[in-house]
Coordinates of C-alpha atoms in Angstrom, one line a residue:
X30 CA -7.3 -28.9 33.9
X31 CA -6.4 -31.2 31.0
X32 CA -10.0 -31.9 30.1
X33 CA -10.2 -28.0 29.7
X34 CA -7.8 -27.8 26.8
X35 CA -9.3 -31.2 25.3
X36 CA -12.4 -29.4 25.3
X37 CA -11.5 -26.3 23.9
X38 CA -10.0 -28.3 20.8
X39 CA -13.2 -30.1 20.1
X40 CA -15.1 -26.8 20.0
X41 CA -12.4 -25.3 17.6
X42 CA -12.6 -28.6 15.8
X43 CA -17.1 -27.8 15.4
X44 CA -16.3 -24.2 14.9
X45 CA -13.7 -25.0 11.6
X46 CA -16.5 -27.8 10.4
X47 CA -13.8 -30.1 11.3
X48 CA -16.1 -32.9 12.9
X49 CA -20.3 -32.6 13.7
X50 CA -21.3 -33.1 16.9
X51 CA -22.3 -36.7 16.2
X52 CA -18.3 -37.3 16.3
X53 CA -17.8 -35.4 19.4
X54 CA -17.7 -38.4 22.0
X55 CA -15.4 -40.2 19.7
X56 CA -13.2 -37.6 19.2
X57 CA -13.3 -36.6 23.1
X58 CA -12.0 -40.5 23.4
X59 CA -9.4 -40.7 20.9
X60 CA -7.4 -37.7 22.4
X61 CA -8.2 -38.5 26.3
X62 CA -6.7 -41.8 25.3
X63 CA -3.8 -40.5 23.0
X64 CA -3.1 -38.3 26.3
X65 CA -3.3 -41.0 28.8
X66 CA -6.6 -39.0 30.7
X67 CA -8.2 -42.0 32.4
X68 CA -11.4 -40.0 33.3
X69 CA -13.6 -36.9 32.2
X70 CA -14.2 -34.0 34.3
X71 CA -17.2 -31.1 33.1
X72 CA -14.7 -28.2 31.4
X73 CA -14.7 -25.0 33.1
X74 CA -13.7 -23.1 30.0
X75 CA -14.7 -22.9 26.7
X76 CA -13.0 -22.2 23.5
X77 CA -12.7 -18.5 22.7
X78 CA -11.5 -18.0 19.7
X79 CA -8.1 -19.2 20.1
X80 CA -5.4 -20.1 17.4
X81 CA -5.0 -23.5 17.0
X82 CA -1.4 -23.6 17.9
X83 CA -2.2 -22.0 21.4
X84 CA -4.7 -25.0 21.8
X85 CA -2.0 -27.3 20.9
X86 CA 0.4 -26.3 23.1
X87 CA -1.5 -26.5 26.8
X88 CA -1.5 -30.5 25.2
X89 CA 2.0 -30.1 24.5
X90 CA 2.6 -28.8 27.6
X91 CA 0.6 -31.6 29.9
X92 CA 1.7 -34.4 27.8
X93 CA 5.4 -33.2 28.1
X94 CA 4.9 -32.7 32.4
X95 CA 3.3 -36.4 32.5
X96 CA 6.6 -38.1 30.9
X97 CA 4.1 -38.7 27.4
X98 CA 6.6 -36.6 24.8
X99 CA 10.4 -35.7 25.2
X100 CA 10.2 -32.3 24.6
X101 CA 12.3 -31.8 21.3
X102 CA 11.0 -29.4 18.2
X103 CA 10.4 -33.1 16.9
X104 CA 8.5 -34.5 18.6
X105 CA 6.5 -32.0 19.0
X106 CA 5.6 -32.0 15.6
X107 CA 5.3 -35.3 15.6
X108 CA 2.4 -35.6 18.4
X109 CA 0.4 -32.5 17.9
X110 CA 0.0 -34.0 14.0
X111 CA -1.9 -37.0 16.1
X112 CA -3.8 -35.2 17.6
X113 CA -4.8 -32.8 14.6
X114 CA -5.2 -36.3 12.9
X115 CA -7.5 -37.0 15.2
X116 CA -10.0 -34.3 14.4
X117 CA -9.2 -34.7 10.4
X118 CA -12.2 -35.8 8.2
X119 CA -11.4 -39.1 5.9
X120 CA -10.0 -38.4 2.1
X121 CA -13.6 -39.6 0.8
X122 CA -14.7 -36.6 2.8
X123 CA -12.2 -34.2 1.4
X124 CA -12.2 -35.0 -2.0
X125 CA -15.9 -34.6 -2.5
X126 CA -16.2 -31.1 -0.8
X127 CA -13.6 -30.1 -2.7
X128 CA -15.0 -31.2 -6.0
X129 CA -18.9 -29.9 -4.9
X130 CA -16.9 -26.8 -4.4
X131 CA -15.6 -27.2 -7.4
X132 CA -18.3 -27.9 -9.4
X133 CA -19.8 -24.6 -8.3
X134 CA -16.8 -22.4 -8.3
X135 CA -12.7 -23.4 -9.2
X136 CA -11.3 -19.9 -7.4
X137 CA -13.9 -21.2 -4.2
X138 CA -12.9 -24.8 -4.1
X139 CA -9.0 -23.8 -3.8
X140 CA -10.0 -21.1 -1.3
X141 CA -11.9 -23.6 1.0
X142 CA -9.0 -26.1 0.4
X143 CA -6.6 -23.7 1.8
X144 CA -8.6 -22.7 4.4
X145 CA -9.0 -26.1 5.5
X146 CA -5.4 -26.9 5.3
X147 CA -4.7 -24.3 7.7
X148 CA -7.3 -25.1 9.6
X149 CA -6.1 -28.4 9.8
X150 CA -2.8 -27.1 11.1
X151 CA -1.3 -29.3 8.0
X152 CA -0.2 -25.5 6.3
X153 CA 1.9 -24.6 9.5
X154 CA -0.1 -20.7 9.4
X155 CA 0.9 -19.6 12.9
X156 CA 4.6 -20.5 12.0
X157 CA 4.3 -18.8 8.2
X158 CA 3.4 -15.9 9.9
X159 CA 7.2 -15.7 11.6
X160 CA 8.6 -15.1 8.3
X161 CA 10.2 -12.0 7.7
X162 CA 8.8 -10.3 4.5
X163 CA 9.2 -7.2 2.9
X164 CA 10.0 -6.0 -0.7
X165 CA 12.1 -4.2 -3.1
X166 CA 11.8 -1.8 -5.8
X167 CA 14.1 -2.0 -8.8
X168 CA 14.1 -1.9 -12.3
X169 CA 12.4 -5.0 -12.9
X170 CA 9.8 -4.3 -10.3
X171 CA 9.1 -5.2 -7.2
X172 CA 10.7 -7.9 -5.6
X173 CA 9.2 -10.0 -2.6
X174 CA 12.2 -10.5 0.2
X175 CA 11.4 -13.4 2.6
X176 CA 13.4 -14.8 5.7
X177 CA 12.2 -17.9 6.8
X178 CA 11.6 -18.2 9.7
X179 CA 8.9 -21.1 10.1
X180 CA 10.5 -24.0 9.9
X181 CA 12.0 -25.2 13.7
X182 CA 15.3 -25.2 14.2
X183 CA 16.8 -28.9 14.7
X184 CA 17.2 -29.6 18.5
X185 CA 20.4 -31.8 19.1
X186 CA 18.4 -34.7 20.5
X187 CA 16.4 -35.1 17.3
X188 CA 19.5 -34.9 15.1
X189 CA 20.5 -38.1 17.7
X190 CA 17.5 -39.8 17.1
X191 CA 17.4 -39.2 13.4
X192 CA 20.8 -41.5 14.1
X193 CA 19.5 -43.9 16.0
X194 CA 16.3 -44.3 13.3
X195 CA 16.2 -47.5 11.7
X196 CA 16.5 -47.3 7.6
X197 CA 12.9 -47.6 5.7
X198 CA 11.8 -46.9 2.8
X199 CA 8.1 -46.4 3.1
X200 CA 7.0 -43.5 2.3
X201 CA 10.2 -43.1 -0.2
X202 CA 10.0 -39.6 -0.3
X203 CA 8.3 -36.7 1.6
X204 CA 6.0 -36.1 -2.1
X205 CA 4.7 -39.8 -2.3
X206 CA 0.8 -40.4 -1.6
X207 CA 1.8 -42.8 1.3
X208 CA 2.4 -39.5 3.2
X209 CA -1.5 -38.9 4.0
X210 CA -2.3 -40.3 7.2
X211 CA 1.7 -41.4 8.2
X212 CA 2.4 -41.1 11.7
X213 CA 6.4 -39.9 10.7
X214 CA 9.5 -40.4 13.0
X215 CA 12.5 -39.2 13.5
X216 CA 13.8 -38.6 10.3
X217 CA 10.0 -38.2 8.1
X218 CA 7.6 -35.5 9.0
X219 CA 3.9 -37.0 10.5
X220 CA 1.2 -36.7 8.1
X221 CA -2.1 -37.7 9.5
X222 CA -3.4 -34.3 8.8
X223 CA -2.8 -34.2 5.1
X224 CA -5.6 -34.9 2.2
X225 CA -3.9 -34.8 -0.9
X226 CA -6.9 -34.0 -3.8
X227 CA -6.8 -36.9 -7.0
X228 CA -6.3 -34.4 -10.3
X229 CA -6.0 -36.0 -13.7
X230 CA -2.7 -35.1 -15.6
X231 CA -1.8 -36.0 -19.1
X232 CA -3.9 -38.8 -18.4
X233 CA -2.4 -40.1 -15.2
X234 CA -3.1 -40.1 -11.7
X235 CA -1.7 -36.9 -9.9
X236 CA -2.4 -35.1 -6.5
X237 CA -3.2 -31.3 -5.5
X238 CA -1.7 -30.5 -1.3
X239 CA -0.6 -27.3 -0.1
X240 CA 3.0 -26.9 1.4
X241 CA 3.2 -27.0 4.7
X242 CA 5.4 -23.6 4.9
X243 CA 3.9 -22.0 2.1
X244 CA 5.8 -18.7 0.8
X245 CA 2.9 -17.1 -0.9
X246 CA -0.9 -17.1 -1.4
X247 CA -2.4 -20.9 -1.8
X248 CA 1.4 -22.4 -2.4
X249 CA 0.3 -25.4 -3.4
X250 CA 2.5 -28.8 -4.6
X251 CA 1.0 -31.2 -7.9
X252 CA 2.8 -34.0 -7.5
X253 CA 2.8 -37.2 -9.4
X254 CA 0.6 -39.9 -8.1
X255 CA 4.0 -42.9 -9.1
X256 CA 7.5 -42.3 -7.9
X257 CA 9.2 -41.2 -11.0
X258 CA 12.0 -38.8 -11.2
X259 CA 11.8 -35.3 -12.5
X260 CA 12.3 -34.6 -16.2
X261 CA 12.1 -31.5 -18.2
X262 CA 11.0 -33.2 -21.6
X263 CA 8.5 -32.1 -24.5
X264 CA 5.4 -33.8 -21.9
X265 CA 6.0 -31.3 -19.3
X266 CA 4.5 -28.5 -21.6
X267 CA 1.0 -30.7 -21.4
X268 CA 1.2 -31.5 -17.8
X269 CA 1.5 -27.6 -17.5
X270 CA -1.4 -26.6 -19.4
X271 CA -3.6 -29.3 -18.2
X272 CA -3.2 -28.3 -14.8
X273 CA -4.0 -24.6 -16.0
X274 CA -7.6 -26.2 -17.6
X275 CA -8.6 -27.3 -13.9
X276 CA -6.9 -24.1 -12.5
X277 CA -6.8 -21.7 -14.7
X278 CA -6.8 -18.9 -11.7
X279 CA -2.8 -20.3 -10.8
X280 CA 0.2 -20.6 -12.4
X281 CA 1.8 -23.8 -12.3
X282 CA 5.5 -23.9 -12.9
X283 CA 8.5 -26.3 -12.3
X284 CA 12.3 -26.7 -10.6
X285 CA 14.6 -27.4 -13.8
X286 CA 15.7 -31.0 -14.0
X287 CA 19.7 -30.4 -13.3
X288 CA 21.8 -30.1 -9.7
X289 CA 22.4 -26.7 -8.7
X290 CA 19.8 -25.1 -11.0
X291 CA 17.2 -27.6 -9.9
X292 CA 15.4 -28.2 -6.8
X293 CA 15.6 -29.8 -3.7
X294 CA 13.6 -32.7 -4.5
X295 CA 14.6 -34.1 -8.1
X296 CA 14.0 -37.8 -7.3
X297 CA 9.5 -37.0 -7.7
X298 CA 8.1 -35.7 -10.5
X299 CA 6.3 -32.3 -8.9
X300 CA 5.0 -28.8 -10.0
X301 CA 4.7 -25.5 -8.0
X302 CA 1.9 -23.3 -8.0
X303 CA -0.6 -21.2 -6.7
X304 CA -2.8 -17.9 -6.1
X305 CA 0.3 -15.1 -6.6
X306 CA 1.5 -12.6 -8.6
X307 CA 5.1 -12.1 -8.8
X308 CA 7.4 -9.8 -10.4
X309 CA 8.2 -11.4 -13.0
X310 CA 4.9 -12.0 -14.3
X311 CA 4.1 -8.5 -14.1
X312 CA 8.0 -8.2 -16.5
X313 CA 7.2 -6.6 -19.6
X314 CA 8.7 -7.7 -22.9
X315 CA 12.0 -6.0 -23.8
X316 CA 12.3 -7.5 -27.4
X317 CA 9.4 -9.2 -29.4
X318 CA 10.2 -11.3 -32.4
X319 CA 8.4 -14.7 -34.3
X320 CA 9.5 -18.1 -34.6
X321 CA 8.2 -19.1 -37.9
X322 CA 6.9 -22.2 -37.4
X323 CA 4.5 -21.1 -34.9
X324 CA 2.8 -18.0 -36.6
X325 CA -0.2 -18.3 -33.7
X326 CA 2.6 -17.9 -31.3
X327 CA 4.0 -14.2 -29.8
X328 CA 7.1 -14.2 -28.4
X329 CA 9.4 -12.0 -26.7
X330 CA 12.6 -12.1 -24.2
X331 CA 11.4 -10.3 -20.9
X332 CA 12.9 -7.3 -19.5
X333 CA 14.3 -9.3 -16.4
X334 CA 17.5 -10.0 -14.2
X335 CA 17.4 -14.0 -15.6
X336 CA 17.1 -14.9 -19.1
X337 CA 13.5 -15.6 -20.1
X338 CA 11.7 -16.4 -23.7
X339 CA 8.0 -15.7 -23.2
X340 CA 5.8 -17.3 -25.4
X341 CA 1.5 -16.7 -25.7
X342 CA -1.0 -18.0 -27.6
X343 CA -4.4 -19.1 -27.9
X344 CA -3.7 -22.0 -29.7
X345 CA -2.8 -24.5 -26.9
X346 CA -1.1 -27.4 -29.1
X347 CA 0.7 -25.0 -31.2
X348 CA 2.3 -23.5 -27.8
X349 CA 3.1 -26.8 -26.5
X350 CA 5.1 -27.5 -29.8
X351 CA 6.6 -24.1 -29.9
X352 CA 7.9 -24.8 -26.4
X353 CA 9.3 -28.1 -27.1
X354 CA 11.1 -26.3 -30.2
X355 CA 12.7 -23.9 -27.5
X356 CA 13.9 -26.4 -24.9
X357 CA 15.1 -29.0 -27.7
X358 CA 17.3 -25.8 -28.9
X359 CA 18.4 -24.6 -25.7
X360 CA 19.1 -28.3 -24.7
X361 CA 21.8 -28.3 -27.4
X362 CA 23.1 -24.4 -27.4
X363 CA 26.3 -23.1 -27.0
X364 CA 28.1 -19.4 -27.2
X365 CA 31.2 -19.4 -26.3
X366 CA 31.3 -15.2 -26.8
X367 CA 28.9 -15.7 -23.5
X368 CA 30.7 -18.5 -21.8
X369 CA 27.7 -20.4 -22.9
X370 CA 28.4 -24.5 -23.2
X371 CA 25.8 -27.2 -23.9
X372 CA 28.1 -30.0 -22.7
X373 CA 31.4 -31.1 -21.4
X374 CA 32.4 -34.1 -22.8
X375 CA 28.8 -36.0 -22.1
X376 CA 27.7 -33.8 -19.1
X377 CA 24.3 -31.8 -20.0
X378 CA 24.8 -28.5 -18.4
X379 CA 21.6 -26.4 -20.3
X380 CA 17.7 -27.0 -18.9
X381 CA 15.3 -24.7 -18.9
X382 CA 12.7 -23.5 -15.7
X383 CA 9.5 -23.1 -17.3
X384 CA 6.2 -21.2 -15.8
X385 CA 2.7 -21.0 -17.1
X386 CA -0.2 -19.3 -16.4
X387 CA -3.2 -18.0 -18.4
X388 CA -3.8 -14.2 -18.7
X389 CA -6.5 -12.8 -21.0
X390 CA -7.7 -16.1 -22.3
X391 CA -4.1 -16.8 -23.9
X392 CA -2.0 -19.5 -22.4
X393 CA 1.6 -17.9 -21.7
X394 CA 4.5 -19.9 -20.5
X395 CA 8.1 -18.3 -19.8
X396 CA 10.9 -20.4 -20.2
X397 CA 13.8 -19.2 -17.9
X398 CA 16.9 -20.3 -19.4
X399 CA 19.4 -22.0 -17.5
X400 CA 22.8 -23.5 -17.3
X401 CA 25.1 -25.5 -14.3
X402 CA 28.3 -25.7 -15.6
X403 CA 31.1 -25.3 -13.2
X404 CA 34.6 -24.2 -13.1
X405 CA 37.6 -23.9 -10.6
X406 CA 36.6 -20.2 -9.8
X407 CA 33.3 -20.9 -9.2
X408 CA 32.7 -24.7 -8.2
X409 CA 29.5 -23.7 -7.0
X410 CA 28.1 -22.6 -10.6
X411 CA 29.1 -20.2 -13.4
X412 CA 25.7 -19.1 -13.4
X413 CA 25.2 -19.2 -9.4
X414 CA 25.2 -16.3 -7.1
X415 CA 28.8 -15.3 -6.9
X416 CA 30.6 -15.5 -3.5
X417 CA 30.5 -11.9 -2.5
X418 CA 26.6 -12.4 -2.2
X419 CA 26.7 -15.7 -0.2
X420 CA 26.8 -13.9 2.8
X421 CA 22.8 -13.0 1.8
X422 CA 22.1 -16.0 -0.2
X423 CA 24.4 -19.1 -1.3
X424 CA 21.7 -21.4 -2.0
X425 CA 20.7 -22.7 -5.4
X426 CA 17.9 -20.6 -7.2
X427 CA 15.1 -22.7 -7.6
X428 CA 11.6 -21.6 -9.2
X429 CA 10.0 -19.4 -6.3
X430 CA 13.2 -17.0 -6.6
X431 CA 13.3 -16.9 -10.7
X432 CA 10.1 -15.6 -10.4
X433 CA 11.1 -12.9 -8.0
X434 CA 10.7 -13.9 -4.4
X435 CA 14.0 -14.3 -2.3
X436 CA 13.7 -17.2 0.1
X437 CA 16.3 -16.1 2.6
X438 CA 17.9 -18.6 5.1
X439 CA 16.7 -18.2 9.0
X440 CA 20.3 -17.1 9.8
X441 CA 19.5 -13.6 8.6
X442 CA 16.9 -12.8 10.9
X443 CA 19.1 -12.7 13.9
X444 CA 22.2 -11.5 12.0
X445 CA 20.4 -8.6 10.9
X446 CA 19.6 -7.5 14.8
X447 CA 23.5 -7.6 15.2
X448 CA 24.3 -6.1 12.3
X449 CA 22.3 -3.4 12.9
X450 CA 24.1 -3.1 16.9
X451 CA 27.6 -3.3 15.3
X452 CA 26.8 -0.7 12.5
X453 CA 24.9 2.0 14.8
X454 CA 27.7 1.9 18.0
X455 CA 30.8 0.9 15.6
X456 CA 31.4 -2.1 17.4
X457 CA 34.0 -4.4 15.9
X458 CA 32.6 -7.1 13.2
X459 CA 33.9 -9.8 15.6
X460 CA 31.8 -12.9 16.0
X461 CA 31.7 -15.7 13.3
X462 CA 28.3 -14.6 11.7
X463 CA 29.0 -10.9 11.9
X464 CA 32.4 -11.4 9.9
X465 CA 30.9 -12.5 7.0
X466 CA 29.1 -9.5 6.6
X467 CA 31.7 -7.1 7.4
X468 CA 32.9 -5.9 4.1
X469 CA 29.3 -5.6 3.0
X470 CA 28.4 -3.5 6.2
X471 CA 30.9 -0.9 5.6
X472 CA 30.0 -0.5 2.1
X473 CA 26.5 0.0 3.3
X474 CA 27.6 2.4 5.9
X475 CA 30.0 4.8 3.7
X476 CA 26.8 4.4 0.9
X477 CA 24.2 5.7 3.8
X478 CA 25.7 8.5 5.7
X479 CA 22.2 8.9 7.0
X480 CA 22.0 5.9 8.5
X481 CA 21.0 6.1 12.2
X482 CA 18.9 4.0 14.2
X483 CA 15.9 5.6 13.1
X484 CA 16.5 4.2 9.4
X485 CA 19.2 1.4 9.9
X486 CA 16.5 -1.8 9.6
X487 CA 14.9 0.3 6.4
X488 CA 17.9 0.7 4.6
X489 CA 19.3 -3.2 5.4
X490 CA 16.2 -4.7 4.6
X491 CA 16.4 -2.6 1.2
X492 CA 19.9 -3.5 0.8
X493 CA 19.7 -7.0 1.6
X494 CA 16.9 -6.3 -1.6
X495 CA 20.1 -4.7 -3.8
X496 CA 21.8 -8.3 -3.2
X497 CA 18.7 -10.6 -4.1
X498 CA 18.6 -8.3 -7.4
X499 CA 22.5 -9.1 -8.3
X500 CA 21.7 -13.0 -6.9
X501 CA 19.1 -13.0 -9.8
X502 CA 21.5 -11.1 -12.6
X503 CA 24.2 -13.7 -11.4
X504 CA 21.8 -16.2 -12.4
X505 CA 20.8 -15.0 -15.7
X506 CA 22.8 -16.9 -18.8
X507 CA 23.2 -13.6 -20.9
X508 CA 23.7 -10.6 -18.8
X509 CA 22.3 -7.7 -19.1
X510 CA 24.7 -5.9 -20.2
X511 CA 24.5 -4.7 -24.1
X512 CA 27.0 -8.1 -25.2
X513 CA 25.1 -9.7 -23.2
X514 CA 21.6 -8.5 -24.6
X515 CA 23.0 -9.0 -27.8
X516 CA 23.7 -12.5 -27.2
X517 CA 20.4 -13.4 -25.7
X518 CA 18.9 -12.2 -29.3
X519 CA 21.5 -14.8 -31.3
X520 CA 19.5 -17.6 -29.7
X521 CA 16.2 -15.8 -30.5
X522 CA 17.1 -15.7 -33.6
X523 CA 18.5 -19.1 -34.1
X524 CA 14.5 -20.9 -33.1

C-alpha cells in the first residue's frame, strides 16, 4: 500500500529532525500529490529503521508501475530529489543551525552538516558505500585505492533525452548557487535537496556544500558565490588560509588552473576540502632549506612520488608572500636537463596544485608542482600517466590523487572479477576489456607464483596499488631518481 511507504518517509523524515510534526500534514500532501495518491488510507506499517534509499525505492517502484516516471537511472534521480526536496528545511533554516552549531563548536557544526547532507540523501551515502576501497603500502606511505562505483551508469534512453534537451543556460554550471532548490533535467542533476552554507572569502560571497559522491571523510566543495573562472594567482594563497580561519580542522586545497593537470570543472572558481588525512600529508620532508626573504618561513621538498615544496609558518602574511614567490618562479621555470619548459612559443605549460591545512598552530601549504606540455610520444602529457598504466588509470590527476587517493574508473570493478577468472583457469585474454590488461596480467602472474584463488583478489588489488604509485611518479616534474632529485633542488635553490 502506497500510503505505507509515504508514511514510513515522513517518520524517517521526524526521526532525522528533518520536519516537526507541525509540518507533517503538509508534507503527507505534497508527496500524495507529487505521486498522484487521490486519497489517504491509515498505514499498516511503520518505519523501522530503514535506509533512506530503501524508502525511496518502494516510491520509485509505485510511481514507475502507475505510468508517473520512465524508469531510466535518470529519472530516477531526478524524482526521488523531489521528493527528498519535499521533506528539506528552507536555507534560512540551514544556515542558522549550522552557524548555532557553529558558534558552539567548528568540528560539530561540519559534523551535523554532513550528517544532514546524508540525511538529506543530497551526499548519495548508500551509493558511496559501493565504492571499492582498499590501500597500499609503499615508500611514501599508505595510499588510499578507490573504484567508483556510485555514480549510475548512463541508461541509453537518458543519453537520448540528454539529445532531445533543449539548450539553457540557467544554472550555467553544476557549481553555481542557482543549483539549491533546481528541479534538473535531462542533461543537469536535480537539486532541491541541496543547502549550500554563505562563508565569507577574501571578502566575497562564497558557499560551503558537500559532494554528492564524496571520496573521503566530510568531502566538501567551497565554491565561489559569481561565475568566474578558475585562476591560480597570488589571491588564491588568501582564499586558502581564510577558509582554514573558519575551518581550521580541514584542509582546503585546489585543481591547478591548466587542461590536463587541472580539473574537471575549470570554468567556476572552487576549492576541495574536508575532514581526511592522506598520505601525503603524513610525507615527511626529504630536504629542508630557506628562502631568504621569508626567514619566518620553513621549507622543504617532501619525500613523495610528485614534486612538492612545503612551506610552514606562523606568520600567515609572510606565507602567503612566500607562496606567491614560489608560483611566480615556477610560473616562469625551465630545465631543459629535466625536460622542463615554461612555454612554447606563448603556451603556459607550468601551474602549480596547492594544499593547505593547519597543523600545530602553523599554517602549512604544499605546492605540487606541475607541468602539461605535450609531445608526439605522449599527446596526452609529458608529465601524464604513461600508456602502459592506462589500462588502471588514463585520467588526468587532479588534487584528490596528488594527495594520495586513486580515484579509479567503475570499469575496474567488473574487470577485476574477469581478470581474476582468466588468471586462476588460464583462460585466454580474449574479450575487449580483458585485452588491455593482458600483458599486465602475465607480468603479475610470473611475479606471484603463489597466486591461487585464495590470494588472487589480495595481490590485484595490491598491484593495481603498484600502478597508482608509478601513475603518481609519472606525474612528478623531477623524478625520483638521483638527476632527478638533483634537479628538484636547482629550483629550490633558485627562490
Amino acid at each position: 500500500m502506497i500510503c505505507n511507504a509515504i508514511q514510513k518517509l515522513i517518520e524517517y523524515a521526524l526521526a532525522k529532525a528533518l520536519i516537526t510534526t507541525d509540518d507533517v500534514m503538509v508534507v503527507r500532501n505534497a508527496l500524495m500529490n507529487v505521486l498522484g495518491v487521490d486519497n489517504w488510507e491509515e498505514p499498516t506499517e511503520a518505519y523501522q529503521g530503514e535506509a533512506v534509499d530503501e524508502l525511496l525505492e518502494a516510491l520509485l517502484r509505485f510511481a514507475v508501475e502507475n505510468g508517473i516516471l520512465e524508469d531510466t537511472a535518470n529519472n530516477r534521480d531526478l524524482f526521488d530529489t523531489k521528493l527528498m526536496g519535499i521533506l528539506t528545511p528552507m536555507p534560512r533554516e540551514i544556515i542558522a543551525a549550522f552557524r548555532a552549531h557553529y558558534n558552539t563548536d567548528r568540528r560539530d557544526a561540519t559534523e551535523w552538516y554532513y550528517q544532514i547532507s546524508k540525511d538529506l540523501n543530497y551526499v548519495r551515502a548508500g551509493r558511496i558505500a559501493k565504492d571499492l576501497k582498499w590501500t597500499y603500502d609503499c615508500e611514501y606511505g599508505t595510499l588510499d585505492i578507490t573504484i567508483n562505483c556510485s555514480k549510475p551508469e548512463k541508461d541509453p534512453r537518458d543519453i537520448a533525452a540528454a539529445g532531445k534537451q533543449k539548450a539553457v543556460a540557467y544554472p550555467k554550471c553544476q557549481l553555481c548557487v542557482e543549483n539549491a532548490g533546481f528541479a534538473g533535467h535531462a542533461t543537469h542533476p536535480a537539486r532541491q535537496n541541496l543547502r549550500p552554507i554563505p562563508i565569507r572569502v577574501a571578502d566575497g560571497d562564497w558557499m560551503l556544500q558537500y559532494s554528492p559522491y564524496g571520496y573521503y571523510n566530510e568531502h566538501c566543495i567551497i565554491f565561489n558565490a559569481a561565475h568566474i573562472p578558475m585562476a591560480i594567482d597570488d589571491a588564491v594563497f588568501d582564499k586558502l588560509f581564510d577558509i582554514l580561519d573558519f575551518l581550521p580542522h580541514y584542509f582546503v586545497g585546489s585543481n591547478a588552473d591548466l587542461p590536463i593537470v587541472g580539473g574537471s570543472i575549470l570554468s567556476h572558481e572552487h576549492f576541495q576540502g574536508g575532514n581526511y588525512t592522506f598520505a601525503m600529508t603524513n610525507a615527511p620532508v626529504e630536504h629542508a632549506f630557506t628562502i631568504p626573504a621569508f626567514p619566518n618561513v620553513q621549507a622543504g621538498l617532501l619525500k613523495w612520488p610528485m614534486s612538492v615544496v612545503r612551506v610552514t609558518s606562523k606568520d600567515r602574511e609572510q606565507l602567503a608572500a612566500c607562496c606567491q614567490t614560489v608560483l611566480r618562479a615556477w610560473r616562469g621555470y625551465s630545465d631543459e636537463a629535466a625536460h622542463i619548459y615554461a612555454f612554447t612559443g606563448d603556451t603556459p605549460h607550468n601551474t602549480i596544485t596547492p594544499i593547505a591545512r593547519m597543523r600545530d598552530g602553523q599554517y602549512e601549504c604544499d605546492l605540487v608542482l606541475r607541468n602539461n606540455i605535450t609531445t608526439e610520444e605522449r599527446p596526452m602529457g609529458l608529465f601524464h600517466p604513461n600508456p602502459s598504466l592506462h589500462h588502471i588509470k588514463k585520467e588526468n590527476i587532479g588534487l584528490i590523487e596528488v594527495m594520495g587517493l586513486a580515484v579509479l574508473p567503475s570499469r575496474l570493478a567488473t574487470e577485476i572479477g574477469e581478470l581474476e577468472t582468466a588468471m586462476l583457469t588460464g583462460a585466454a585474454f580474449d574479450t575487449p576489456s580483458l585485452k588491455t590488461h593482458e600483458e599486465w596480467a602475465r607480468g603479475v602472474l610470473a611475479a606471484h607464483p603463489e597466486f591461487c584463488a585464495d590470494n588472487a583478489r589480495a595481490i590485484l588489488e595490491q598491484e593495481i596499488g603498484k600502478v597508482f604509485k608509478e601513475v603518481l611518479e609519472d606525474a612528478g616534474v623531477f623524478k625520483r631518481d638521483e638527476e632527478g632529485k638533483a634537479a628538484f633542488l636547482r629550483f629550490a635553490q633558485s627562490l
